[in-house]
Coordinates of C-alpha atoms (C1' of nucleotides) in Angstrom, one line a residue:
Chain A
X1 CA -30.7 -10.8 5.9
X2 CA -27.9 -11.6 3.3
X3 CA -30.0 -14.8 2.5
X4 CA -32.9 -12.2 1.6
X5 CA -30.9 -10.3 -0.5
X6 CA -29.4 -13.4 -2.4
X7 CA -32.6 -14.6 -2.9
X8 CA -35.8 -12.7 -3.1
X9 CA -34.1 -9.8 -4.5
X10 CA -31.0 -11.0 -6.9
X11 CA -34.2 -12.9 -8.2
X12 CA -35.9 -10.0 -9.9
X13 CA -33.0 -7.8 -10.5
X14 CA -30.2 -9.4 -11.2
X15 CA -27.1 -6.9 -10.4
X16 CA -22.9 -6.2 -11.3
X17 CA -22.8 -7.4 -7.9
X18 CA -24.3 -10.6 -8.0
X19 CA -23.0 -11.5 -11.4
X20 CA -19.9 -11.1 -10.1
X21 CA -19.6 -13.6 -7.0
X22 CA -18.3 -12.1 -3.6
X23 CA -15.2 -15.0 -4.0
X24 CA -14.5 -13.7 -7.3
X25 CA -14.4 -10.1 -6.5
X26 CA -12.6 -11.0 -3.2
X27 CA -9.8 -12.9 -5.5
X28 CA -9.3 -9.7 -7.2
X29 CA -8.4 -7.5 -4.3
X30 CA -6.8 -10.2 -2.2
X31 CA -4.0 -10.8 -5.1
X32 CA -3.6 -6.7 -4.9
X33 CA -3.2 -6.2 -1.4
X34 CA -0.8 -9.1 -2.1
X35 CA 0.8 -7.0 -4.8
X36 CA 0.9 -4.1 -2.6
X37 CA 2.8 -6.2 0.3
X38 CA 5.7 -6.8 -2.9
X39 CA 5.8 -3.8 -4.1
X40 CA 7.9 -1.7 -1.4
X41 CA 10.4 -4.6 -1.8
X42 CA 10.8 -4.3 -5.5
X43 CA 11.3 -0.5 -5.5
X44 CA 14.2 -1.3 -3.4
X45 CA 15.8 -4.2 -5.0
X46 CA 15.4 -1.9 -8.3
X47 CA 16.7 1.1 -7.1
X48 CA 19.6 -1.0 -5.6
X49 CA 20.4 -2.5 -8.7
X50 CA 20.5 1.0 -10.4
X51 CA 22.7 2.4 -7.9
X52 CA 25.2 0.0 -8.0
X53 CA 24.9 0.2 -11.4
X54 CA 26.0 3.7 -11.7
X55 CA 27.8 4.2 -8.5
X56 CA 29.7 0.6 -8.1
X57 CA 27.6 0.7 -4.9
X58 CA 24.3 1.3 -3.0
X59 CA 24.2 3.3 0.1
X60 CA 21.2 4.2 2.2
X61 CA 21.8 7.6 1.8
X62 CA 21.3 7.5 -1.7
X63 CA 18.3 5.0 -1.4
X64 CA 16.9 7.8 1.1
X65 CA 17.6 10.5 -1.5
X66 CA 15.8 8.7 -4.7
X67 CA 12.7 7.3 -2.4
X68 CA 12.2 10.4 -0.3
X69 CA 12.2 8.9 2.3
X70 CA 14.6 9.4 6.1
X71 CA 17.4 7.1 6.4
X72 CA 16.2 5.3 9.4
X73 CA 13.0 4.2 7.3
X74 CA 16.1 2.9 5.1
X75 CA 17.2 1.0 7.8
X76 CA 14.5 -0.7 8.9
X77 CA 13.5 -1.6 5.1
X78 CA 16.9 -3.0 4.4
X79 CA 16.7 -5.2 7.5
X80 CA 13.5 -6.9 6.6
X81 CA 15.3 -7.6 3.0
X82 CA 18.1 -9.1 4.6
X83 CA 15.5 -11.3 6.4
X84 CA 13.7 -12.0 3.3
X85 CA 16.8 -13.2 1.5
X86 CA 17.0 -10.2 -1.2
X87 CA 20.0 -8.5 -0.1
X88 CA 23.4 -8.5 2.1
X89 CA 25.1 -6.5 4.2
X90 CA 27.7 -5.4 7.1
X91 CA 26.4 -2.8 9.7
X92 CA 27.8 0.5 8.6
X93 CA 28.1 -0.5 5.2
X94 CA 26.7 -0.5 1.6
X95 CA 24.1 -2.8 0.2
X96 CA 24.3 -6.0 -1.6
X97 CA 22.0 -7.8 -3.4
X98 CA 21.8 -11.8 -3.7
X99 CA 21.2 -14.0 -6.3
X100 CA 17.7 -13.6 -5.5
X101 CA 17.5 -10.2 -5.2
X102 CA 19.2 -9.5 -8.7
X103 CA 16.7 -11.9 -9.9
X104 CA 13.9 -9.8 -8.9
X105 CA 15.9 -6.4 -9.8
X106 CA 16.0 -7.7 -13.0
X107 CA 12.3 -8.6 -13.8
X108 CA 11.5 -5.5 -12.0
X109 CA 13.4 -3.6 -14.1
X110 CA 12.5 -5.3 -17.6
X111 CA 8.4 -4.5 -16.7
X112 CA 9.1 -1.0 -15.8
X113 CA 10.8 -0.5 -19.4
X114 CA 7.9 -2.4 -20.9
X115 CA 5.2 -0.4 -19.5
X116 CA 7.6 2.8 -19.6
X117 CA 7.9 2.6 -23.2
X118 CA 4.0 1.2 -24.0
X119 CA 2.9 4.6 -22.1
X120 CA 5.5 6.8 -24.8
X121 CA 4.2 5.2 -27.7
X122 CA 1.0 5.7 -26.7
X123 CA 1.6 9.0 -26.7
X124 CA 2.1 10.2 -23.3
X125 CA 5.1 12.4 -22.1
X126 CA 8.5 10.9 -20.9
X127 CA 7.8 12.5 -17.6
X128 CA 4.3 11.6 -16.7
X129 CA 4.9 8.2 -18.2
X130 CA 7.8 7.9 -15.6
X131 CA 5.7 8.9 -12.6
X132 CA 2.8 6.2 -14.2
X133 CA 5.0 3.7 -15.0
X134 CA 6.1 3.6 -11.0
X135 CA 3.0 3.2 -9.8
X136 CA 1.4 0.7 -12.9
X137 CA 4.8 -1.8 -13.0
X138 CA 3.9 -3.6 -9.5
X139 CA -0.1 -4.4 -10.6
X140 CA 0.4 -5.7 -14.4
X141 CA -0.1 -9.2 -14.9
X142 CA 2.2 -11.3 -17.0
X143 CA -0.7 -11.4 -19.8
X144 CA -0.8 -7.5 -19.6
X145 CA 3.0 -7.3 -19.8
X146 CA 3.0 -9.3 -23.1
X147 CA 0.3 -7.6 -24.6
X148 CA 2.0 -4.1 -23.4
X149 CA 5.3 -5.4 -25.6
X150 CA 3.5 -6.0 -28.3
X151 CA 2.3 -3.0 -28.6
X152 CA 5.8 -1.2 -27.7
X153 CA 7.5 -3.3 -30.1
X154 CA 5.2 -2.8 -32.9
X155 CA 6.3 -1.4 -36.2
Chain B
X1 CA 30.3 12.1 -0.1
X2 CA 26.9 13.5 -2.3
X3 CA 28.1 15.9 -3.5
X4 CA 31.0 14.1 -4.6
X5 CA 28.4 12.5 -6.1
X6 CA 26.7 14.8 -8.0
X7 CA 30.3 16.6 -9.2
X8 CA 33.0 14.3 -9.9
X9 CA 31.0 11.2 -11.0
X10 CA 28.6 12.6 -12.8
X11 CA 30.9 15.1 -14.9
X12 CA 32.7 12.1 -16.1
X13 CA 30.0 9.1 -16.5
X14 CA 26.7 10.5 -16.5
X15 CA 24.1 8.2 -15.7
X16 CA 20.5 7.0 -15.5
X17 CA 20.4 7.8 -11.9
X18 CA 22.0 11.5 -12.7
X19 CA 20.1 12.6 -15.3
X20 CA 16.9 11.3 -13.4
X21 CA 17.7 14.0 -10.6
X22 CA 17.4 12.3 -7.2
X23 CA 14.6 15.0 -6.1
X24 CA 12.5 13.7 -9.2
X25 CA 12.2 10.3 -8.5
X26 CA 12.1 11.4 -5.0
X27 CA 8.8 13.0 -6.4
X28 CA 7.8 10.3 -8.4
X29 CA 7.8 7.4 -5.3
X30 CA 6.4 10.1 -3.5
X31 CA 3.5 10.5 -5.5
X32 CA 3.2 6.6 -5.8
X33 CA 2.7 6.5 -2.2
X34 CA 0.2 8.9 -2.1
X35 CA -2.1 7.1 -4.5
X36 CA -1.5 3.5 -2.2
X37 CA -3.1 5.6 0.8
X38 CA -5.5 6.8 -1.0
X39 CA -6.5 3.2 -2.3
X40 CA -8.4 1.5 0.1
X41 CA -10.0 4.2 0.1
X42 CA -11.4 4.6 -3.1
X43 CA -11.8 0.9 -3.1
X44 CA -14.0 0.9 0.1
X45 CA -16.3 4.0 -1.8
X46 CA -16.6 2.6 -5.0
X47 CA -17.3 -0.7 -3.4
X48 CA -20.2 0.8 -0.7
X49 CA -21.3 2.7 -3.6
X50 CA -22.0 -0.4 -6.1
X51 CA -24.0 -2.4 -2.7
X52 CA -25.8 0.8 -2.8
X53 CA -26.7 0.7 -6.3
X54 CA -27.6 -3.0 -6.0
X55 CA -29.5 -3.4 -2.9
X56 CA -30.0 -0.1 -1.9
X57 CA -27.4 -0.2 1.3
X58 CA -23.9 -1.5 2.0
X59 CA -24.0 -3.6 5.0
X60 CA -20.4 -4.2 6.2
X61 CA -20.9 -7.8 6.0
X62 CA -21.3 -7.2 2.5
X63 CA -18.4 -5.4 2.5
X64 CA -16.6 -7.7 3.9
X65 CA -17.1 -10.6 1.8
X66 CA -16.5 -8.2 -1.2
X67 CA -13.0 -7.6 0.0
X68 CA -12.0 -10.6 1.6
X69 CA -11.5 -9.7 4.7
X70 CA -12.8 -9.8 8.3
X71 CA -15.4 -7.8 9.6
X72 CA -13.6 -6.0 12.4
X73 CA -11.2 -5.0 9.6
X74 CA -14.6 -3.3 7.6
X75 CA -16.0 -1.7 11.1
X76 CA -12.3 0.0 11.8
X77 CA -12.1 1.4 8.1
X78 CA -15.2 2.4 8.2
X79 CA -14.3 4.7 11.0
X80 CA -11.3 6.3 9.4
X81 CA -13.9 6.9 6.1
X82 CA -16.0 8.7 8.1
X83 CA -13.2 10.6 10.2
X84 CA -12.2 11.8 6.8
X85 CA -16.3 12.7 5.9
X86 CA -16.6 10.4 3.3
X87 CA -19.1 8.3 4.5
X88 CA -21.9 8.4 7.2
X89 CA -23.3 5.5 9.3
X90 CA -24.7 5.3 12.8
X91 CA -23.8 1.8 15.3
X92 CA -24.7 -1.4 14.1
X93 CA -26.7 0.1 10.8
X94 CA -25.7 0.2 7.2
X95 CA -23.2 2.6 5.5
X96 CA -24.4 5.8 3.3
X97 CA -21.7 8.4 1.3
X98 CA -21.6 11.4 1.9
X99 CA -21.2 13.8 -1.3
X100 CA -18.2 14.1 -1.2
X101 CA -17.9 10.1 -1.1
X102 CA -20.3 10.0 -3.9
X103 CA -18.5 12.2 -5.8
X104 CA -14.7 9.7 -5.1
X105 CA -16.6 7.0 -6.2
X106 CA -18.0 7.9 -9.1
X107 CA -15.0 9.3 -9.9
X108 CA -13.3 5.9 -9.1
X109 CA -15.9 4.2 -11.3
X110 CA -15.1 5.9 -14.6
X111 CA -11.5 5.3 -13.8
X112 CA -12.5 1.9 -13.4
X113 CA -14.2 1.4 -16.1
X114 CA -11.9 3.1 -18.8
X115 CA -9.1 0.9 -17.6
X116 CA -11.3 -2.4 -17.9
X117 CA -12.1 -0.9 -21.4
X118 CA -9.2 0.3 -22.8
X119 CA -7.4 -3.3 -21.5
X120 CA -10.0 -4.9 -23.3
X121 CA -9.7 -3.5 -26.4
X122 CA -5.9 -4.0 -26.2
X123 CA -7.0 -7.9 -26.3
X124 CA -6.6 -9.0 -22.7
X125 CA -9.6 -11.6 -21.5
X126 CA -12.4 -10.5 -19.6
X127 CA -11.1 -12.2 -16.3
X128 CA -7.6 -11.0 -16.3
X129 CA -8.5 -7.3 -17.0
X130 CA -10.8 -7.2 -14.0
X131 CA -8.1 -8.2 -11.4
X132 CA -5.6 -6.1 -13.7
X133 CA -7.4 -2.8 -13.6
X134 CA -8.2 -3.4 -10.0
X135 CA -4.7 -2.9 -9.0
X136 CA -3.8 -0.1 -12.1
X137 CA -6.7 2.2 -11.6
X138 CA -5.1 4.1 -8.4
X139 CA -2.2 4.9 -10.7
X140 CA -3.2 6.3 -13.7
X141 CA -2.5 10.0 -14.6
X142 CA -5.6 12.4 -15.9
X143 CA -2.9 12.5 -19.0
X144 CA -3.0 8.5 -19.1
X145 CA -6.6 7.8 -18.2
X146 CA -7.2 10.2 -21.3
X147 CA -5.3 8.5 -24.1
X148 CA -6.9 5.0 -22.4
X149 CA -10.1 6.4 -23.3
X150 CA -8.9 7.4 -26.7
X151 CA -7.5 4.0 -27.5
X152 CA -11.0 2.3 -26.5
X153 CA -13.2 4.5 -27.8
X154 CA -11.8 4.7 -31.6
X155 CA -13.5 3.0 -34.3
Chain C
dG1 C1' -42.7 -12.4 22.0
dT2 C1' -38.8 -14.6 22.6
dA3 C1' -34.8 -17.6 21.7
dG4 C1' -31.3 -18.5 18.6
dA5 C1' -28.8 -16.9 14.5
dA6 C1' -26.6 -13.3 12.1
dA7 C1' -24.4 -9.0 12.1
dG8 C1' -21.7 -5.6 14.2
dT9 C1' -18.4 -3.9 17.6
dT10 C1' -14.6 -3.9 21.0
dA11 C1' -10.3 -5.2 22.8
dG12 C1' -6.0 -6.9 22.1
dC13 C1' -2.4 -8.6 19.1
dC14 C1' 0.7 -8.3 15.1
dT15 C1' 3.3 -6.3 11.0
dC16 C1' 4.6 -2.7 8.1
dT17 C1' 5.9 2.0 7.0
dA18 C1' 6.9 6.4 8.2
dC19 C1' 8.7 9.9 11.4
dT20 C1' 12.1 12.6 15.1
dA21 C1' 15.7 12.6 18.4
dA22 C1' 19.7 10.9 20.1
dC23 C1' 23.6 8.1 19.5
dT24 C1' 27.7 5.6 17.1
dT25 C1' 30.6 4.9 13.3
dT26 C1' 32.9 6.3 9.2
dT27 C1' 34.8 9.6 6.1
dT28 C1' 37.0 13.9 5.1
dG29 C1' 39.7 18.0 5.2
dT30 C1' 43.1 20.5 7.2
Chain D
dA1 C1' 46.1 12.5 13.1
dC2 C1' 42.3 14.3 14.6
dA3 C1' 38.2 17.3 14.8
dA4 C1' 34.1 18.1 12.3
dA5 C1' 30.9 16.6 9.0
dA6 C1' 28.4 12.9 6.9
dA7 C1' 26.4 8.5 7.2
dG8 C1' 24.2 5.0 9.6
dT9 C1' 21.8 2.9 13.6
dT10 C1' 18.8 2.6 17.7
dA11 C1' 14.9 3.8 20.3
dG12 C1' 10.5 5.4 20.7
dT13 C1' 6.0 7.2 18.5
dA14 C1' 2.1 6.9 15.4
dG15 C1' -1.3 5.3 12.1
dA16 C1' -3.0 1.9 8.8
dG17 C1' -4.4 -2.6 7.9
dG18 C1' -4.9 -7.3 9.1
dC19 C1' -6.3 -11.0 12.4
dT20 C1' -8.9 -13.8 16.5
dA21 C1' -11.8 -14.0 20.6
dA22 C1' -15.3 -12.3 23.1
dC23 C1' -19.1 -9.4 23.6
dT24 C1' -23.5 -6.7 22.2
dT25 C1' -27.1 -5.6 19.1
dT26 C1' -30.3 -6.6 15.6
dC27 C1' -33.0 -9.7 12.9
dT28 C1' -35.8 -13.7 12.1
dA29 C1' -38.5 -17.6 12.6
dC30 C1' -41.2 -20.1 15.3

DNA sequence: GTAGAAAGTTAGCCTCTACTAACTTTTTGT
DNA sequence: ACAAAAAGTTAGTAGAGGCTAACTTTCTAC
């Protein structure tokens, strides 16, 4: 059956689907369920990095507070960081974050401004741009990023 | 401790995190994690709606090989689309939309396209804005998706 | 028309994210 | 200093999304 499809009728009418090969396509949303598996840990490595930031420290409480989410979810996120390398910590106590994790904090941060301020000067509002910006930071490719600079940055 | 927080720190140093109200960005993540559940979704519709377009059904091997993934993964979503009425199907035969599935996905589709266009015209390669605006489309504003459209469409 | 191939489903497993309820630890205020 | 409040953790639930292995149904080619 697919082998009729592929054959006797890509033949005649050759279709957005077919010019575009399954693999190809497939590529696309493998690397964004990929992104999608990143980007819970970069809002938290951000937000960590923000809070300790303002407030010399980062406590689950807080990170509750600013995700909107209940402190056990907290918990459970801020264990599988530890796992994953990104942060420290002592039961009971605030969050740190590693050398790794203030890597990542720090290129999260510097593509949220980047795409924060390309939505502004394109003439969106500081709010909606905020809420965008959230959602657009964890899906824009290195290529995008530079061409979103560019056009931040220009005079 | 919050509230000594929001009082003493703040009076003194205000900050990012402060003027960004903690119920905003609360908001904000919120709405970002909205828009993921609602992604597979609308990638599943605008997906079955492009086989249907191209070879007159959307067979979930089809499907399958679209997304990457495994075909028990297809049959389960599948399942939940039509739990939530977008999509109507009997065992072991092909997938159909219902209206209102016809109506998310073509909805989804000029999202799509708009993004791919507008990244386009910003001078990103053919290639790169497809997987790009793969992952972006879910998280663009009406606001946003309107000065994309702007920004392709001008002379 | 039927046997073998292809497609689809079911069952069972895993991880992640979220929740509530109940518990422990820490902080605070008197 | 100690009781009450706040913060944090644990346990248990649920759903979504992914997988493999095993099974059933449909299709196809002879």
């Amino acid at each position: 059956m697919a082998a009729m499809i592929k054959s006797d009728f890509s033949a005649e009418l050759p279709s957005v689907t077919d010019e575009r090969p399954a693999d190809a396509r497939a590529e696309a949303f493998q690397g964004v369920r990929e992104a999608r598996r990143n980007e819970l840990a970069e809002d938290y490595v951000e937000l960590i990095a923000d809070l300790i930031h303002e407030h010399g420290e980062a406590r689950p409480v807080d990170i509750a507070a600013q995700l909107g989410v209940r402190a056990p979810t907290v918990t459970k996120a801020l264990a599988r960081l530890a796992r994953e390398g990104l942060i420290t910590r002592a039961k009971y106590r605030s969050v740190f974050l590693t050398d790794e994790g203030r890597a990542l904090a720090k290129e999260c941060r510097n593509r949220h401004e980047i795409v924060l301020r390309f939505l502004i000067r394109l003439g969106l509002d500081a709010e909606t741009a905020e809420l965008d910006a959230e959602g657009i930071e964890h899906h824009v490719s290195e290529r995008t990023l530079a061409l979103f600079k560019s056009y931040a940055d220009r005079p």
